[in-house]
Short mmCIF file of C-alpha atoms in Angstrom, two decimals:
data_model
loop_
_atom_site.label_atom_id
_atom_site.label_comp_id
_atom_site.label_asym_id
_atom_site.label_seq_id
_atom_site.Cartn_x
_atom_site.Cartn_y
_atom_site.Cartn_z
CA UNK A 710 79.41 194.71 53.25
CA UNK A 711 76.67 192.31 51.50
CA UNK A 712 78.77 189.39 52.77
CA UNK A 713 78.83 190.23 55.99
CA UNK A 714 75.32 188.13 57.06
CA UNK A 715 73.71 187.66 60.42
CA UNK A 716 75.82 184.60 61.10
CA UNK A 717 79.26 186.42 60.33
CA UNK A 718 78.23 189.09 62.35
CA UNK A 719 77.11 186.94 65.09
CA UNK A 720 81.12 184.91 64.72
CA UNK A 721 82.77 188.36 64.87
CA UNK A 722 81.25 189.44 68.08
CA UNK A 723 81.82 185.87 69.20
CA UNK A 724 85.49 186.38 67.97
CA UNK A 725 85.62 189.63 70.35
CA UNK A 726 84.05 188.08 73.50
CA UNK A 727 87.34 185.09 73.30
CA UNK A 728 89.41 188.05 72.59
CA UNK A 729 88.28 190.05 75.99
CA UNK A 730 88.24 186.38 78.33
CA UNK A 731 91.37 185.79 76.59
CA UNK A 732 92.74 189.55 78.12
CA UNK A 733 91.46 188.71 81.88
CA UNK A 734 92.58 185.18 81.20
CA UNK A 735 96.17 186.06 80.71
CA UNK A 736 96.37 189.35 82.55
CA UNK A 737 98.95 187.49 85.19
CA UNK A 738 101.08 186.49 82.20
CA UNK A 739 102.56 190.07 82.06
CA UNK A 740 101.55 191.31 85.83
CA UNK A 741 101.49 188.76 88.37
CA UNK A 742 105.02 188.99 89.37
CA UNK A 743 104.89 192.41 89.44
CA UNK A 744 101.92 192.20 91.49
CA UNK A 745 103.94 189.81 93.86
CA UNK A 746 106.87 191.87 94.66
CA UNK A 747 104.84 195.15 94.90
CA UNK A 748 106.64 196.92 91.75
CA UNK A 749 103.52 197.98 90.52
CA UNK A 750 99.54 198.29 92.74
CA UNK A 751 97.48 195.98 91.16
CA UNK A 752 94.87 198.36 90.01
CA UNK A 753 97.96 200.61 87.97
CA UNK A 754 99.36 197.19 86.75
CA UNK A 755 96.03 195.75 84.87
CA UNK A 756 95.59 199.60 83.21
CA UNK A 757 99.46 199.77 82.13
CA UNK A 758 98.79 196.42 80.73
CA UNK A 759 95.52 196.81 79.35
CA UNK A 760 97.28 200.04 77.47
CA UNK A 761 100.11 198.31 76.05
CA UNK A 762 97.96 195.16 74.83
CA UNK A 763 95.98 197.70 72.84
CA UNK A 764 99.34 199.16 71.24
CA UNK A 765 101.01 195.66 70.89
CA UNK A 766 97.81 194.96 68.23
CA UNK A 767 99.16 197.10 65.90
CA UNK A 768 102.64 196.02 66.09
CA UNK A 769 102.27 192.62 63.61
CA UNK A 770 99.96 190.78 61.78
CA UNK A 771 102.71 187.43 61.38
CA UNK A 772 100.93 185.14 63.96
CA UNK A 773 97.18 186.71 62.55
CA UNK A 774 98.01 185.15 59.52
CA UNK A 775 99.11 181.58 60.79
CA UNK A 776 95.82 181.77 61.97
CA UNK A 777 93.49 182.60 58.94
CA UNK A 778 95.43 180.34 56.55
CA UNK A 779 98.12 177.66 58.29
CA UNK A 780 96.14 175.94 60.85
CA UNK A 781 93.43 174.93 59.12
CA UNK A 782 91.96 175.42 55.32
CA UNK A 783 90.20 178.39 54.11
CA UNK A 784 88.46 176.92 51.72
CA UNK A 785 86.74 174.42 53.96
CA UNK A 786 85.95 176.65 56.79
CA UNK A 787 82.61 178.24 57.33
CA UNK A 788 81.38 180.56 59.49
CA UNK A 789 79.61 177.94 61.67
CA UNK A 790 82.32 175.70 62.27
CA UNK A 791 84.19 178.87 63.53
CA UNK A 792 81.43 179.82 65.97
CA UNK A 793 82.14 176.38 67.36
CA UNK A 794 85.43 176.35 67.62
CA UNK A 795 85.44 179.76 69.51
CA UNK A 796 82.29 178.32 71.89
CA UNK A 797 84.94 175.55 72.91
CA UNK A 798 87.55 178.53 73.37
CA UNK A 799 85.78 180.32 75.39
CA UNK A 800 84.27 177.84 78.02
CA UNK A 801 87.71 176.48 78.42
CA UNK A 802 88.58 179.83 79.61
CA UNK A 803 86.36 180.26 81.61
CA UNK A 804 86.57 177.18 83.30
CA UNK A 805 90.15 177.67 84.08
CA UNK A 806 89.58 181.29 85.26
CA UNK A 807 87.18 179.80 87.22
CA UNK A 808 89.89 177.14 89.23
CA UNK A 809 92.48 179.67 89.06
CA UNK A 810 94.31 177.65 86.77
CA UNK A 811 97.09 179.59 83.73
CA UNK A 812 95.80 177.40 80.68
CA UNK A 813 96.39 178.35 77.44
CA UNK A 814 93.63 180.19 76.24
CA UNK A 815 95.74 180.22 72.70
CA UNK A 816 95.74 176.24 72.93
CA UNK A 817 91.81 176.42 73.64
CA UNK A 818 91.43 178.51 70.42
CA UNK A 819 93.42 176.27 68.42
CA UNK A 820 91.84 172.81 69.55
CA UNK A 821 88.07 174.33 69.49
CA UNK A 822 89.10 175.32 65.37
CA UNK A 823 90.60 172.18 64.88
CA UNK A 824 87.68 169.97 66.48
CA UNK A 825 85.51 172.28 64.83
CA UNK A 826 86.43 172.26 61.17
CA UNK A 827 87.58 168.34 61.78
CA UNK A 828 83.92 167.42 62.38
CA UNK A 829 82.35 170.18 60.29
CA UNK A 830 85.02 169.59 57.07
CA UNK A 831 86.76 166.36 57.64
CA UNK A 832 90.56 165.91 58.99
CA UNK A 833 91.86 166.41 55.62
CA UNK A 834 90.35 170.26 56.82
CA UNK A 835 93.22 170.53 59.18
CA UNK A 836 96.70 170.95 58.33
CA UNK A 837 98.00 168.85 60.80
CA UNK A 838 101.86 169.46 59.49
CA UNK A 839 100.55 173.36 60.16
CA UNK A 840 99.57 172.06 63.89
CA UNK A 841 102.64 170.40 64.82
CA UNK A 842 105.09 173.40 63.37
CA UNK A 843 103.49 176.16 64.05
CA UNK A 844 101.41 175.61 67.58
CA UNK A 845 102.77 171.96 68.97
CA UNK A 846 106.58 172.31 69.00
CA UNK A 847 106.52 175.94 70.22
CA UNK A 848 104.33 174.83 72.98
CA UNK A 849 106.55 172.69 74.33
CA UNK A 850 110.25 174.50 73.24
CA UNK A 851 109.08 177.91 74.29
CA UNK A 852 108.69 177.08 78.74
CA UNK A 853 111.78 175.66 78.39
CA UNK A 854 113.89 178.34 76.70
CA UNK A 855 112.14 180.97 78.89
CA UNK A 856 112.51 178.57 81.63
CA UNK A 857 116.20 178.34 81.60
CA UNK A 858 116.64 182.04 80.51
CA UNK A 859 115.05 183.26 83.79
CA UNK A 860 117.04 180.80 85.48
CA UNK A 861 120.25 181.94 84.73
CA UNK A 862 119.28 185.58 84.34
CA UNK A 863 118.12 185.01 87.90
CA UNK A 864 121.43 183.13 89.46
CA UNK A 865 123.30 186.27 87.82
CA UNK A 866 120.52 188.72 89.05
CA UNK A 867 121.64 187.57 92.63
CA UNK A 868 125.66 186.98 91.84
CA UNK A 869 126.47 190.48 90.75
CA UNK A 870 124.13 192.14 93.59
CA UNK A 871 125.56 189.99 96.11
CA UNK A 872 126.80 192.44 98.40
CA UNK A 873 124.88 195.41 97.32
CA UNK A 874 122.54 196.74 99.87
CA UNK A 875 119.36 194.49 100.36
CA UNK A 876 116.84 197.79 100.32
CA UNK A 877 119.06 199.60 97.14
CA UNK A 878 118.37 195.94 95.61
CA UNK A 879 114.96 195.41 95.86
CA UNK A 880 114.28 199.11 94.84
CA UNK A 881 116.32 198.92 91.47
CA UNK A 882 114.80 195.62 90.46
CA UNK A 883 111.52 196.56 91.21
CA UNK A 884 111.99 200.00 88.97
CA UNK A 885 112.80 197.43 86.30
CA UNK A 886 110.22 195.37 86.22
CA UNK A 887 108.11 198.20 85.71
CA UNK A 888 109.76 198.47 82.13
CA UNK A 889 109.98 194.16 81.71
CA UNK A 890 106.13 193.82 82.80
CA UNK A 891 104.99 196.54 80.73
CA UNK A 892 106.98 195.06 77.47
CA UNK A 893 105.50 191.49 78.47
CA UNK A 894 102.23 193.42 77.81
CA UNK A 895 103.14 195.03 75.08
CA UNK A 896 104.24 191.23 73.32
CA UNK A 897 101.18 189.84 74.88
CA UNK A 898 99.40 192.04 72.61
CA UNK A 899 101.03 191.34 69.72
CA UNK A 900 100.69 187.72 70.11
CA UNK A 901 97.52 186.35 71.38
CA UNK A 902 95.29 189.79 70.01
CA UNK A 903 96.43 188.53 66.65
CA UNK A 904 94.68 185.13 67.26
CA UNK A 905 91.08 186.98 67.55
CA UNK A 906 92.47 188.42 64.30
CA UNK A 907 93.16 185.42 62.79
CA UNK A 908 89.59 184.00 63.42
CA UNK A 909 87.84 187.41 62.50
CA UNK A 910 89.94 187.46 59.03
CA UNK A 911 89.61 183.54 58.94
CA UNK A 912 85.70 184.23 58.98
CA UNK A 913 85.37 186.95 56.55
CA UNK A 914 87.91 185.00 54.04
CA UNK A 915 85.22 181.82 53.94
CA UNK A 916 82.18 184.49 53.76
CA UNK A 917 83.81 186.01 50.90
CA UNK A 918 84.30 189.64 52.28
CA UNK A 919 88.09 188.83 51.69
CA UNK A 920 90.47 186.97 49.51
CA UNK A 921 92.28 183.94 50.55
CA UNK A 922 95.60 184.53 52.04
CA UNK A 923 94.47 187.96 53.03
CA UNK A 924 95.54 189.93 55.90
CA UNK A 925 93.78 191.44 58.81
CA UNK A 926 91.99 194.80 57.70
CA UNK A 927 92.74 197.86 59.89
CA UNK A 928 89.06 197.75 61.53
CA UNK A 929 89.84 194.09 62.61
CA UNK A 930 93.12 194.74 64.42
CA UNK A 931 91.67 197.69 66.37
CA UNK A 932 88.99 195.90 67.32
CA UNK A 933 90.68 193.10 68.46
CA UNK A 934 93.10 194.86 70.44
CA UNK A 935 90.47 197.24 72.59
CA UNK A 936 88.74 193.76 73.42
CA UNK A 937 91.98 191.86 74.73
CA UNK A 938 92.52 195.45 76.35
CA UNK A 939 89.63 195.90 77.95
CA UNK A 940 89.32 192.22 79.23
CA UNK A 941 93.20 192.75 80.67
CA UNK A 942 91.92 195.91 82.57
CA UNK A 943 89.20 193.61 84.26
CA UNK A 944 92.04 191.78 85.61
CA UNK A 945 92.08 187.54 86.24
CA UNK A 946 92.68 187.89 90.19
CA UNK A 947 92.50 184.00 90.42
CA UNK A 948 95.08 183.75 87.91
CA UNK A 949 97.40 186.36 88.95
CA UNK A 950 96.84 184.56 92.33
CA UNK A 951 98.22 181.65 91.41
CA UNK A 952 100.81 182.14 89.22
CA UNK A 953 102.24 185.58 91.36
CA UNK A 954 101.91 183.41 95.05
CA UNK A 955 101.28 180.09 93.74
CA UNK A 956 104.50 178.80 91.92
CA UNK A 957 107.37 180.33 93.86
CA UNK A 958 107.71 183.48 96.68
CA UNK A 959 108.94 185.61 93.95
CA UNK A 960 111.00 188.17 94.82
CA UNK A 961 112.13 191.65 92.39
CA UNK A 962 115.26 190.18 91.14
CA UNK A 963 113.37 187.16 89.79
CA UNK A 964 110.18 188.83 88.78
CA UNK A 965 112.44 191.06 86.31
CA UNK A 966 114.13 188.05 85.01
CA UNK A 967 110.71 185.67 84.36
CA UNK A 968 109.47 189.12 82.86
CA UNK A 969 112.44 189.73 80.45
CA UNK A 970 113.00 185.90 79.66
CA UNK A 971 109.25 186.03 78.50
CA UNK A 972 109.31 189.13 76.88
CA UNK A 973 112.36 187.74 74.31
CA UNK A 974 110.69 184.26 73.70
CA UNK A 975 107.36 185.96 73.09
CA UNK A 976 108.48 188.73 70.99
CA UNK A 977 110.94 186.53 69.06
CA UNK A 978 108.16 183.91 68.26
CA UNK A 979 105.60 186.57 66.88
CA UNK A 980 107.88 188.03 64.59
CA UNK A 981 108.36 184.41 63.21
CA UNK A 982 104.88 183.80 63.17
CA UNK A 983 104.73 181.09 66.05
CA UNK A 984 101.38 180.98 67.83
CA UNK A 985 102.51 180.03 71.01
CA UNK A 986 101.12 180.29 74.42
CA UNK A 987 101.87 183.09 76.33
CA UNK A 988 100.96 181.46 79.57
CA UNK A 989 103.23 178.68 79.05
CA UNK A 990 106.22 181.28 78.40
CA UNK A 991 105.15 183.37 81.38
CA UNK A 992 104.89 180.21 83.70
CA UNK A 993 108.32 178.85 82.18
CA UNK A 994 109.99 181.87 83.22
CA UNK A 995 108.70 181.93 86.84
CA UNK A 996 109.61 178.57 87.35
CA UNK A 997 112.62 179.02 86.22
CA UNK A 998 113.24 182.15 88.42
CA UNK A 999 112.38 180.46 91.57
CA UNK A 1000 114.88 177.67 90.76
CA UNK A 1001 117.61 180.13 89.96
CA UNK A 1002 117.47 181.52 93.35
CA UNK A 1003 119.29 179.08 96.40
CA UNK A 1004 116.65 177.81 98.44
CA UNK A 1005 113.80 179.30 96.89
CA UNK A 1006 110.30 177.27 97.01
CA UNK A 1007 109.17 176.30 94.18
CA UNK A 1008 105.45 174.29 94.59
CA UNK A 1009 105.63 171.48 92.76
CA UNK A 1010 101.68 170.28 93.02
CA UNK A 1011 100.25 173.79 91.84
CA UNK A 1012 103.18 173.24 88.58
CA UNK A 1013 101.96 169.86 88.51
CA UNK A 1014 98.10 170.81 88.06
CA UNK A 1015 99.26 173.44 85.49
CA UNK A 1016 100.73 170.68 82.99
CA UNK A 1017 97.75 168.68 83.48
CA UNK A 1018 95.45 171.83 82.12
CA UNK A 1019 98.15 172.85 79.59
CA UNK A 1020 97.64 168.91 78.70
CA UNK A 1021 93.88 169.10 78.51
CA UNK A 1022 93.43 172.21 77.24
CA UNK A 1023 94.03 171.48 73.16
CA UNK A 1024 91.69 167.97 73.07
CA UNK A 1025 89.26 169.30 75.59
CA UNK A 1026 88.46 172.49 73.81
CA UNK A 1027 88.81 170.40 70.69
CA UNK A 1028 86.07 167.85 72.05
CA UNK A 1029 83.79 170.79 72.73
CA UNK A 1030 84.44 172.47 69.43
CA UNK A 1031 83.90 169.42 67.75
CA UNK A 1032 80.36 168.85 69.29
CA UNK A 1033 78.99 172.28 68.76
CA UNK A 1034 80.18 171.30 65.14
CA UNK A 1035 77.94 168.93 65.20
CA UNK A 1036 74.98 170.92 66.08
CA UNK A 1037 75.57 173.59 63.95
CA UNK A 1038 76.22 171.62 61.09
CA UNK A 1039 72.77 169.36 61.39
CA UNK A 1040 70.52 171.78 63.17
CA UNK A 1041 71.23 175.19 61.17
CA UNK A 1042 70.11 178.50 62.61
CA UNK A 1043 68.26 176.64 65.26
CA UNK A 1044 71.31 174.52 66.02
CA UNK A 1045 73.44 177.64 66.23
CA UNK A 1046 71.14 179.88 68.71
CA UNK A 1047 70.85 176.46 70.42
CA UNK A 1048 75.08 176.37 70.96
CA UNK A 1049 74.52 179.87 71.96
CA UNK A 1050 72.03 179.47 74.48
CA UNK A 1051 73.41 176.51 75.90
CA UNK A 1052 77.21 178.51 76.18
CA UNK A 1053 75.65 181.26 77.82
CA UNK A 1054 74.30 179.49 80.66
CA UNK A 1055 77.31 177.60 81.40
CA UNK A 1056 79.42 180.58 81.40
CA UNK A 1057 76.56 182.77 83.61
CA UNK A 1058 76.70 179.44 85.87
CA UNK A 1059 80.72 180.08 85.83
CA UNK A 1060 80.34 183.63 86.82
CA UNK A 1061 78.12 182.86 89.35
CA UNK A 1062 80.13 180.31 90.79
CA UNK A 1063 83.18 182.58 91.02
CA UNK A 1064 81.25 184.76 93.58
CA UNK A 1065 81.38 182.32 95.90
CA UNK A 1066 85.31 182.99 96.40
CA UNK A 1067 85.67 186.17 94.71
CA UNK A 1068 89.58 187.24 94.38
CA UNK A 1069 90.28 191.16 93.85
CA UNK A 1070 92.90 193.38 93.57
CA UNK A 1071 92.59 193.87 97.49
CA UNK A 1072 93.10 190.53 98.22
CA UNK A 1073 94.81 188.80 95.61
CA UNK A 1074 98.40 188.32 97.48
CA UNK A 1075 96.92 186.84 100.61
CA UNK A 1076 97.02 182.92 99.55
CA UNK A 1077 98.47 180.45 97.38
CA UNK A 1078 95.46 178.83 95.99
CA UNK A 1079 91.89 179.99 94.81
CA UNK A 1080 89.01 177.73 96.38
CA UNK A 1081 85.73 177.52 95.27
CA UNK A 1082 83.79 177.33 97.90
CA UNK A 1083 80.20 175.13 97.68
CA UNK A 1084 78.39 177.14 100.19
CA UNK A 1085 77.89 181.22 99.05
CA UNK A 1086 78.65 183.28 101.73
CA UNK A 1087 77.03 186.35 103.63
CA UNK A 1088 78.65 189.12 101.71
CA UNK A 1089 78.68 188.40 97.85
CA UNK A 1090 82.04 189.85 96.26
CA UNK A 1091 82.39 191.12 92.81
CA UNK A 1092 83.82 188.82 89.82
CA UNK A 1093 87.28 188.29 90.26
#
């Protein structure tokens, strides 16, 4: 425990507070279609999911260690620059949460590490062959292959039920995507909790509490999957908002395909070790299922706006990262409590905002969009 110092401490708990934005963040990824077609309340769906993140933790430690020694190099990295990179992270959450927008929050890890360590190391502390394999290539194969899973698995969905009973229909599917939502929290868990992993073991590697190429300890996976738990029980109303009403009316028979489509892809790419975004996969596969079902709307601007931050996401973070780099690297202790202070406004500033509009599990299927409004009104809701 003597290498565990103030500033490692301070990068863990850091490491923890991504992990629990990162579980509101992407709580729509496993329940928003569920949500949707009314398979599940909203309050039950966020605890089922918050469970099953928790228990998908323990089930590999593949994309943890992608983390902590592909992306960038372990011998470079210090505590500081990971602070950074996971200041960048975070924001960029937040931000997105905020505008009700399904960004990666797995993209705003990596490009707040890799701004981070570029400035604090150099580029030759990235492993830029690492980046394109392992988080750039998956990012854009994996919407696609969930994409045209659900859309098939959706055009059959309705083929073989054609002349089944509407209500029987609607029933059955909905009893399935009970199971399909619950394992699309279940491989949520094992993917993006082993990111906060990653960083945590990443961390205690360059502080010397741990060899290089070492896995996550025991402590650190538990850890990191109550925090991604707990944040998914919040639940990211905006976000489910969006991507359960926003992309397509979703109906059972398509919520059980995005949800199965995303649960293969997600599942399949954690076992090889592929970081990829689970948003992307989840919003691939409900795009997908509203184009596999005859003249189903799909909303083109709200997809549109969701590139744009999938886009943005990896250089912005990275910009941010990069910056708070900066400070930490020329200002020390005082450079790193200022980071902190300055992070912790912004986000209190992005909470506060958020009342202004606050979405809820009461009210979170009643519109397409989330607004911020400028004007707070009368009756201040809770944080969505």
């Amino acid at each position: 425990m003597d290498h565990i110092t103030f500033l490692v401490a301070v990068v863990i708990v850091t490491a923890l507070a991504f992990d629990f934005t990162n579980g509101f963040h992407d709580t729509a990824n496993a329940m928003a279609t569920s949500i949707a077609t009314g398979a599940l309340k909203p309050r039950t769906a966020v605890l089922i999911s918050g469970v099953l993140n928790i228990g998908g933790a323990f089930l590999s430690t593949e994309v943890a260690k992608t983390i902590s020694g592909g992306i960038v190099d372990d011998t470079l990295v210090t505590p500081g620059m990971i602070f950074a990179g996971l200041v960048g992270a975070i924001l960029w959450n937040l931000l997105t949460w905020l505008l009700g927008l399904p960004s990666s929050s797995s993209h705003a890890l990596f490009g707040g590490l890799i701004g981070a360590v570029w400035v604090g190391a150099g580029e030759h502390g990235v492993h830029f062959d690492k980046v394109v394999e392992k988080v750039l290539i998956p990012a854009v194969a994996s919407p696609i292959v969930a994409g045209v899973a659900a859309l098939l698995a959706t055009y059959l969905a309705y083929k073989i039920t054609a002349r089944a009973r509407q209500d029987s229909v609607t029933k059955g599917f909905r009893l399935g995507q009970i199971a399909s939502a619950s394992l699309v929290s279940l491989a949520h868990g094992t993917n993006d909790a082993q990111k906060t992993m990653g960083v945590i073991t990443l961390t205690l590697i360059s502080a010397g509490a741990l060899g290089h190429d070492a896995g996550p300890p025991v402590w650190v996976i538990a850890s990191a999957g109550v925090a991604i738990g707990l944040g998914t029980y919040l639940g990211g109303w905006r976000i489910i908002r969006t991507m359960g009403k926003g992309l397509t009316d979703i109906q059972s028979p398509q919520g059980f395909a995005a949800e199965a489509a995303a649960t293969t892809v997600i599942l399949t790419s954690a076992h090889l070790g592929f970081a990829l975004s689970t948003t992307q996969v989840c919003s691939g596969g409900i795009l997908g299922a509203g184009l596999g079902r005859r003249l189903a709307e799909v909303r083109w601007g709200t997809a549109g706006r969701m590139v744009i931050a999938w886009l943005v996401t990896l250089p912005a973070a990275a910009l941010v990262g990069g910056v708070s780099a900066s400070v930490v690297k020329h200002g020390g202790t005082f450079g790193t409590v200022v980071i902190a202070l300055c992070a912790a406004a912004v986000a209190a500033f992005i909470v506060l905002a958020s009342r202004r509009n606050p979405v809820r599990a009461n009210n979170v299927n009643d519109a397409h969009e989330v607004t911020v409004r400028a004007a707070v009104p009368t009756t201040v809701g809770t944080v969505a």
